[in-house]
Structure formats: C-alpha cells, structure tokens
Tab-separated table of C-alpha atoms in Angstrom:
chain	number	residue	atom	x	y	z
A	1	UNK	CA	19.780	1.329	3.226
A	2	UNK	CA	18.288	-2.147	3.363
A	3	UNK	CA	15.355	-3.014	1.146
A	4	UNK	CA	12.513	-4.911	2.739
A	5	UNK	CA	9.721	-6.127	0.496
A	6	UNK	CA	6.330	-7.157	1.823
A	7	UNK	CA	4.208	-9.138	-0.600
A	8	UNK	CA	0.768	-10.607	-0.755
A	9	UNK	CA	-0.863	-12.250	-3.709
A	10	UNK	CA	-4.612	-12.560	-4.049
A	11	UNK	CA	-6.810	-13.481	-6.965
A	12	UNK	CA	-9.193	-11.179	-8.779
A	13	UNK	CA	-12.210	-12.704	-7.038
A	14	UNK	CA	-10.845	-11.972	-3.544
A	15	UNK	CA	-9.953	-8.445	-4.587
A	16	UNK	CA	-13.462	-7.730	-5.887
A	17	UNK	CA	-14.886	-9.156	-2.629
A	18	UNK	CA	-12.662	-6.776	-0.638
A	19	UNK	CA	-13.839	-3.850	-2.786
A	20	UNK	CA	-17.461	-4.946	-2.327
A	21	UNK	CA	-16.942	-4.942	1.449
A	22	UNK	CA	-15.272	-1.526	1.340
A	23	UNK	CA	-17.708	0.308	-0.932
A	24	UNK	CA	-20.928	-1.755	-0.940
A	25	UNK	CA	-21.413	-1.768	-4.698
A	26	UNK	CA	-19.804	-0.539	-7.878
A	27	UNK	CA	-22.662	1.918	-8.294
A	28	UNK	CA	-21.969	3.391	-4.856
A	29	UNK	CA	-18.289	3.773	-5.707
A	30	UNK	CA	-19.208	5.495	-8.980
A	31	UNK	CA	-21.395	7.862	-6.934
A	32	UNK	CA	-18.537	8.662	-4.535
A	33	UNK	CA	-16.216	9.312	-7.492
A	34	UNK	CA	-18.762	11.660	-9.045
A	35	UNK	CA	-19.052	13.533	-5.760
A	36	UNK	CA	-15.410	13.720	-4.695
A	37	UNK	CA	-13.459	11.816	-7.301
A	38	UNK	CA	-9.819	11.127	-6.713
A	39	UNK	CA	-7.176	8.913	-8.284
A	40	UNK	CA	-7.327	6.251	-5.592
A	41	UNK	CA	-11.089	5.780	-5.936
A	42	UNK	CA	-10.795	5.737	-9.720
A	43	UNK	CA	-8.055	3.150	-9.466
A	44	UNK	CA	-10.248	0.970	-7.224
A	45	UNK	CA	-13.075	1.190	-9.763
A	46	UNK	CA	-10.673	0.344	-12.568
A	47	UNK	CA	-9.466	-2.747	-10.628
A	48	UNK	CA	-13.023	-3.767	-9.761
A	49	UNK	CA	-14.142	-3.640	-13.391
A	50	UNK	CA	-11.034	-5.461	-14.601
A	51	UNK	CA	-10.960	-8.237	-11.988
A	52	UNK	CA	-14.685	-8.890	-12.296
A	53	UNK	CA	-13.812	-10.023	-15.826
A	54	UNK	CA	-10.632	-11.801	-14.657
A	55	UNK	CA	-11.526	-13.480	-11.315
A	56	UNK	CA	-8.771	-16.092	-11.510
A	57	UNK	CA	-5.987	-13.659	-12.384
A	58	UNK	CA	-3.416	-13.063	-9.670
A	59	UNK	CA	-2.940	-9.634	-8.201
A	60	UNK	CA	0.282	-9.020	-6.322
A	61	UNK	CA	0.417	-6.214	-3.857
A	62	UNK	CA	3.819	-5.121	-2.696
A	63	UNK	CA	5.186	-2.592	-0.314
A	64	UNK	CA	8.853	-1.798	-0.484
A	65	UNK	CA	10.330	-0.273	2.628
A	66	UNK	CA	13.833	1.158	2.674
A	67	UNK	CA	15.107	1.007	6.198
A	68	UNK	CA	18.447	2.420	7.322
A	69	UNK	CA	18.723	0.248	10.392
A	70	UNK	CA	16.308	-2.657	10.138
A	71	UNK	CA	15.969	-4.623	13.333
A	72	UNK	CA	13.556	-7.418	14.097
A	73	UNK	CA	13.330	-8.961	17.507
A	74	UNK	CA	11.747	-12.344	18.177
A	75	UNK	CA	8.845	-10.420	19.744
A	76	UNK	CA	8.323	-8.508	16.468
A	77	UNK	CA	8.240	-11.750	14.505
A	78	UNK	CA	5.866	-13.316	17.024
A	79	UNK	CA	3.576	-10.280	16.727
A	80	UNK	CA	3.551	-10.518	12.912
A	81	UNK	CA	2.890	-14.258	13.048
A	82	UNK	CA	-0.031	-13.863	15.470
A	83	UNK	CA	-1.541	-10.953	13.533
A	84	UNK	CA	-1.379	-12.938	10.310
A	85	UNK	CA	-2.597	-16.276	11.640
A	86	UNK	CA	-4.683	-15.607	14.747
A	87	UNK	CA	-6.071	-12.178	13.819
A	88	UNK	CA	-6.529	-10.679	17.325
A	89	UNK	CA	-9.179	-7.965	17.442
A	90	UNK	CA	-7.210	-5.634	19.702
A	91	UNK	CA	-3.744	-4.971	21.100
A	92	UNK	CA	-4.953	-6.262	24.491
A	93	UNK	CA	-6.062	-9.538	22.889
A	94	UNK	CA	-2.693	-9.783	21.138
A	95	UNK	CA	-0.831	-9.165	24.429
A	96	UNK	CA	-2.952	-11.842	26.145
A	97	UNK	CA	-2.057	-14.339	23.414
A	98	UNK	CA	1.612	-13.606	24.090
A	99	UNK	CA	1.237	-13.507	27.899
A	100	UNK	CA	2.864	-10.078	27.901
A	101	UNK	CA	2.034	-6.628	29.207
A	102	UNK	CA	-0.287	-4.802	26.812
A	103	UNK	CA	1.586	-1.483	27.284
A	104	UNK	CA	4.831	-3.041	26.059
A	105	UNK	CA	3.107	-4.797	23.177
A	106	UNK	CA	1.398	-1.522	22.206
A	107	UNK	CA	4.853	0.091	21.939
A	108	UNK	CA	6.126	-2.758	19.726
A	109	UNK	CA	2.980	-2.559	17.573
A	110	UNK	CA	3.439	1.186	17.133
A	111	UNK	CA	7.061	0.680	16.120
A	112	UNK	CA	5.993	-1.856	13.475
A	113	UNK	CA	3.277	0.536	12.315
A	114	UNK	CA	5.723	3.440	11.974
A	115	UNK	CA	8.022	1.257	9.911
A	116	UNK	CA	5.120	0.433	7.586
A	117	UNK	CA	4.798	-3.261	8.396
A	118	UNK	CA	1.340	-3.220	9.898
A	119	UNK	CA	-1.734	-1.035	9.776
A	120	UNK	CA	-4.094	-0.190	12.615
A	121	UNK	CA	-7.826	-0.171	12.045
A	122	UNK	CA	-9.550	2.125	14.522
A	123	UNK	CA	-13.176	1.412	15.360
A	124	UNK	CA	-15.169	4.394	16.585
A	125	UNK	CA	-17.238	2.213	18.923
A	126	UNK	CA	-15.275	1.549	22.147
A	127	UNK	CA	-12.164	3.087	20.536
A	128	UNK	CA	-10.791	-0.398	19.721
A	129	UNK	CA	-7.574	-0.488	17.698
A	130	UNK	CA	-7.081	-3.619	15.596
A	131	UNK	CA	-3.544	-4.222	14.320
A	132	UNK	CA	-3.471	-5.829	10.866
A	133	UNK	CA	-0.701	-7.652	9.044
A	134	UNK	CA	-1.884	-9.238	5.820
A	135	UNK	CA	1.253	-10.023	3.824
A	136	UNK	CA	2.341	-13.514	2.817
A	137	UNK	CA	6.040	-12.871	2.560
A	138	UNK	CA	8.785	-10.571	3.880
A	139	UNK	CA	11.954	-10.402	1.786
A	140	UNK	CA	15.069	-8.638	3.005
A	141	UNK	CA	17.583	-7.819	0.265
A	142	UNK	CA	21.217	-7.350	1.216
B	1	UNK	CA	-4.485	-1.935	-2.951
B	2	UNK	CA	-1.784	-1.843	-0.378
B	3	UNK	CA	-1.697	1.368	1.620
B	4	UNK	CA	1.424	2.817	3.169
B	5	UNK	CA	1.757	6.081	5.085
B	6	UNK	CA	5.043	7.898	4.597
B	7	UNK	CA	6.007	11.492	5.328
B	8	UNK	CA	2.361	12.501	5.591
B	9	UNK	CA	1.501	10.872	2.264
B	10	UNK	CA	-0.481	7.742	1.591
B	11	UNK	CA	1.072	5.576	-1.059
B	12	UNK	CA	-0.963	2.835	-2.716
B	13	UNK	CA	0.663	0.203	-4.875
B	14	UNK	CA	-0.495	-2.747	-6.962
B	15	UNK	CA	0.987	-5.121	-9.511
B	16	UNK	CA	-0.621	-7.635	-11.870
B	17	UNK	CA	-0.216	-8.998	-15.398
B	18	UNK	CA	-1.540	-5.628	-16.614
B	19	UNK	CA	1.384	-3.792	-15.048
B	20	UNK	CA	2.180	-1.876	-11.873
B	21	UNK	CA	0.932	1.341	-10.342
B	22	UNK	CA	1.889	3.656	-7.512
B	23	UNK	CA	-0.568	6.319	-6.368
B	24	UNK	CA	0.454	9.133	-4.036
B	25	UNK	CA	-2.321	10.815	-2.126
B	26	UNK	CA	-3.456	13.475	-1.396
B	27	UNK	CA	-1.174	14.859	-4.140
B	28	UNK	CA	-3.030	12.819	-6.801
B	29	UNK	CA	0.089	11.585	-8.536
B	30	UNK	CA	-0.041	8.232	-10.278
B	31	UNK	CA	2.914	6.432	-11.797
B	32	UNK	CA	2.142	3.293	-13.789
B	33	UNK	CA	3.002	1.276	-16.848
B	34	UNK	CA	-0.546	0.390	-17.870
B	35	UNK	CA	-1.138	0.374	-21.629
B	36	UNK	CA	2.193	2.132	-22.362
B	37	UNK	CA	5.744	2.326	-20.948
B	38	UNK	CA	6.010	3.791	-17.445
B	39	UNK	CA	4.674	7.309	-17.070
B	40	UNK	CA	3.339	9.816	-14.536
B	41	UNK	CA	-0.219	11.180	-14.400
B	42	UNK	CA	-0.739	14.338	-12.428
B	43	UNK	CA	-4.124	15.215	-10.933
B	44	UNK	CA	-5.968	13.388	-13.693
B	45	UNK	CA	-5.477	16.205	-16.173
B	46	UNK	CA	-4.986	13.738	-19.000
B	47	UNK	CA	-1.273	14.474	-19.144
B	48	UNK	CA	1.014	11.442	-19.314
B	49	UNK	CA	4.693	12.210	-18.756
B	50	UNK	CA	6.978	9.319	-19.794
B	51	UNK	CA	9.711	8.435	-17.279
B	52	UNK	CA	13.013	6.643	-17.678
B	53	UNK	CA	12.561	4.039	-14.931
B	54	UNK	CA	10.726	0.997	-16.314
B	55	UNK	CA	10.834	-1.050	-13.175
B	56	UNK	CA	8.426	-0.789	-10.252
B	57	UNK	CA	11.148	-1.242	-7.636
B	58	UNK	CA	13.506	1.323	-9.171
B	59	UNK	CA	10.668	3.853	-9.409
B	60	UNK	CA	9.739	3.076	-5.796
B	61	UNK	CA	13.308	3.768	-4.667
B	62	UNK	CA	13.423	7.131	-6.486
B	63	UNK	CA	10.115	8.063	-4.871
B	64	UNK	CA	11.282	6.958	-1.430
B	65	UNK	CA	14.514	8.961	-1.699
B	66	UNK	CA	12.545	11.980	-2.918
B	67	UNK	CA	10.114	11.761	-0.005
B	68	UNK	CA	12.966	11.451	2.442
B	69	UNK	CA	14.960	14.347	0.993
B	70	UNK	CA	11.985	16.708	0.742
B	71	UNK	CA	9.993	15.385	3.722
B	72	UNK	CA	7.112	15.321	1.273
B	73	UNK	CA	6.526	15.879	-2.430
B	74	UNK	CA	7.957	18.618	-4.597
B	75	UNK	CA	6.147	17.724	-7.815
B	76	UNK	CA	8.396	19.632	-10.213
B	77	UNK	CA	11.511	18.115	-8.677
B	78	UNK	CA	10.024	14.614	-8.516
B	79	UNK	CA	9.190	14.679	-12.223
B	80	UNK	CA	12.718	15.892	-13.019
B	81	UNK	CA	14.146	13.028	-10.964
B	82	UNK	CA	12.008	10.493	-12.786
B	83	UNK	CA	12.708	11.811	-16.301
C-alpha cells in the first residue's frame, strides 16, 4: 500500500472564520450541541474557543490515504490544480476551463472523490455540484 | 476539520501544537493526544482508554486497516488493535 498525505495549514483566525461561516455564531453552535450534541460538533466548539484565543497559531489538517494502486494522470493533476487555484463553481465550468467533455470530467472528478482527494458540495438550488480541493500539498511516500 | 468519507464513515482529523485528533462519525469515537498521551474516547462517556500508538500517522494506519478489514467499525476489536 502506498501512503498519500494531503496537507493544508491555516491559522487560527482563518479556522474561526470558517467555523463562523458554517455555524453563524458560537452561541448557535452551543444550541445545536445542546439539541443533538455529537463529538464532531463538540470538537468544532473546542477548536473555536481555543483558536479565538490563539489566532496566529497554525492548524495543520491532514488526510492520509492508503492506496493499493495509486495512479494520477495529467488530467487528474490538472483538475486538482484548477480546483485549487481557479475554484470553478461546477463540473461543467471545470470542463469548460479544460476544453473537455463534461461527462468525462465528471467521471474523473468522481474517481478523485472516491479516493478521498476532493469533496463535492451539493447545492439544493439548481442541483449544482461544486468540486472542492483545498489542500496545499500532496506527499506520496514510497 | 478535514472530512473524509471511508467505508460509510466520516473521519475528521486535525493537528496543531495542542496535539492531534481523529473523530469517527457516526460511531462517536475520538482518538487524540490532547492533555495526555494518546487515548480513545467512546461516545463521550468520560472514559479515556490509553492506546499504544503515540503517533497520528501510525494510529491512522491502524484505523484504515481496521476499516478495510471490517468494512466498517467493530469497536471492541478496534480498541483491542489499538491497545
């Protein structure tokens, strides 16, 4: 098995801004926890409280993927690069940027999603699927 | 936190000066080394079970192999594997 590590580092301030965007306010998050508390929500609150006090501190988020047969094509790398730097709002927009058929690009995007490299944000309005890749670094250990 | 879907589970991870944590949902299992050497919390019952793996990556590998072998989580077995 080959180990692939995806990393992104953000500071405490950016993390608290992300949490603010996700939950609205700390009070709202506390309310949600009271209603249907779970470990993930509690962990978010714990981070929010901590990084509010430590805005300059770095927070590294890592995902380690163990892949039996890792394979990256140039198209995969181009997709990751465009998602990271151009942030297309949909798979169609991504395919247009690459001058490729959106059906084929959708297949590639799904493959990358299944492997854990990207996430897909689904908007209820218009059923738009936005692929997201937000890591700074991919390390492959051999 | 970073979110990763695997074998029907959502795994969140994070690492900072404070330490590292891995949360497995919806099983409500948290493995971290905050405030004390690495340990497992199960369903927030206030029970901390110390584990032998100190490193985030080693713990991640054990978890990954467990998920693959069981196609999900067998809590009793996972704890035994981490002890």
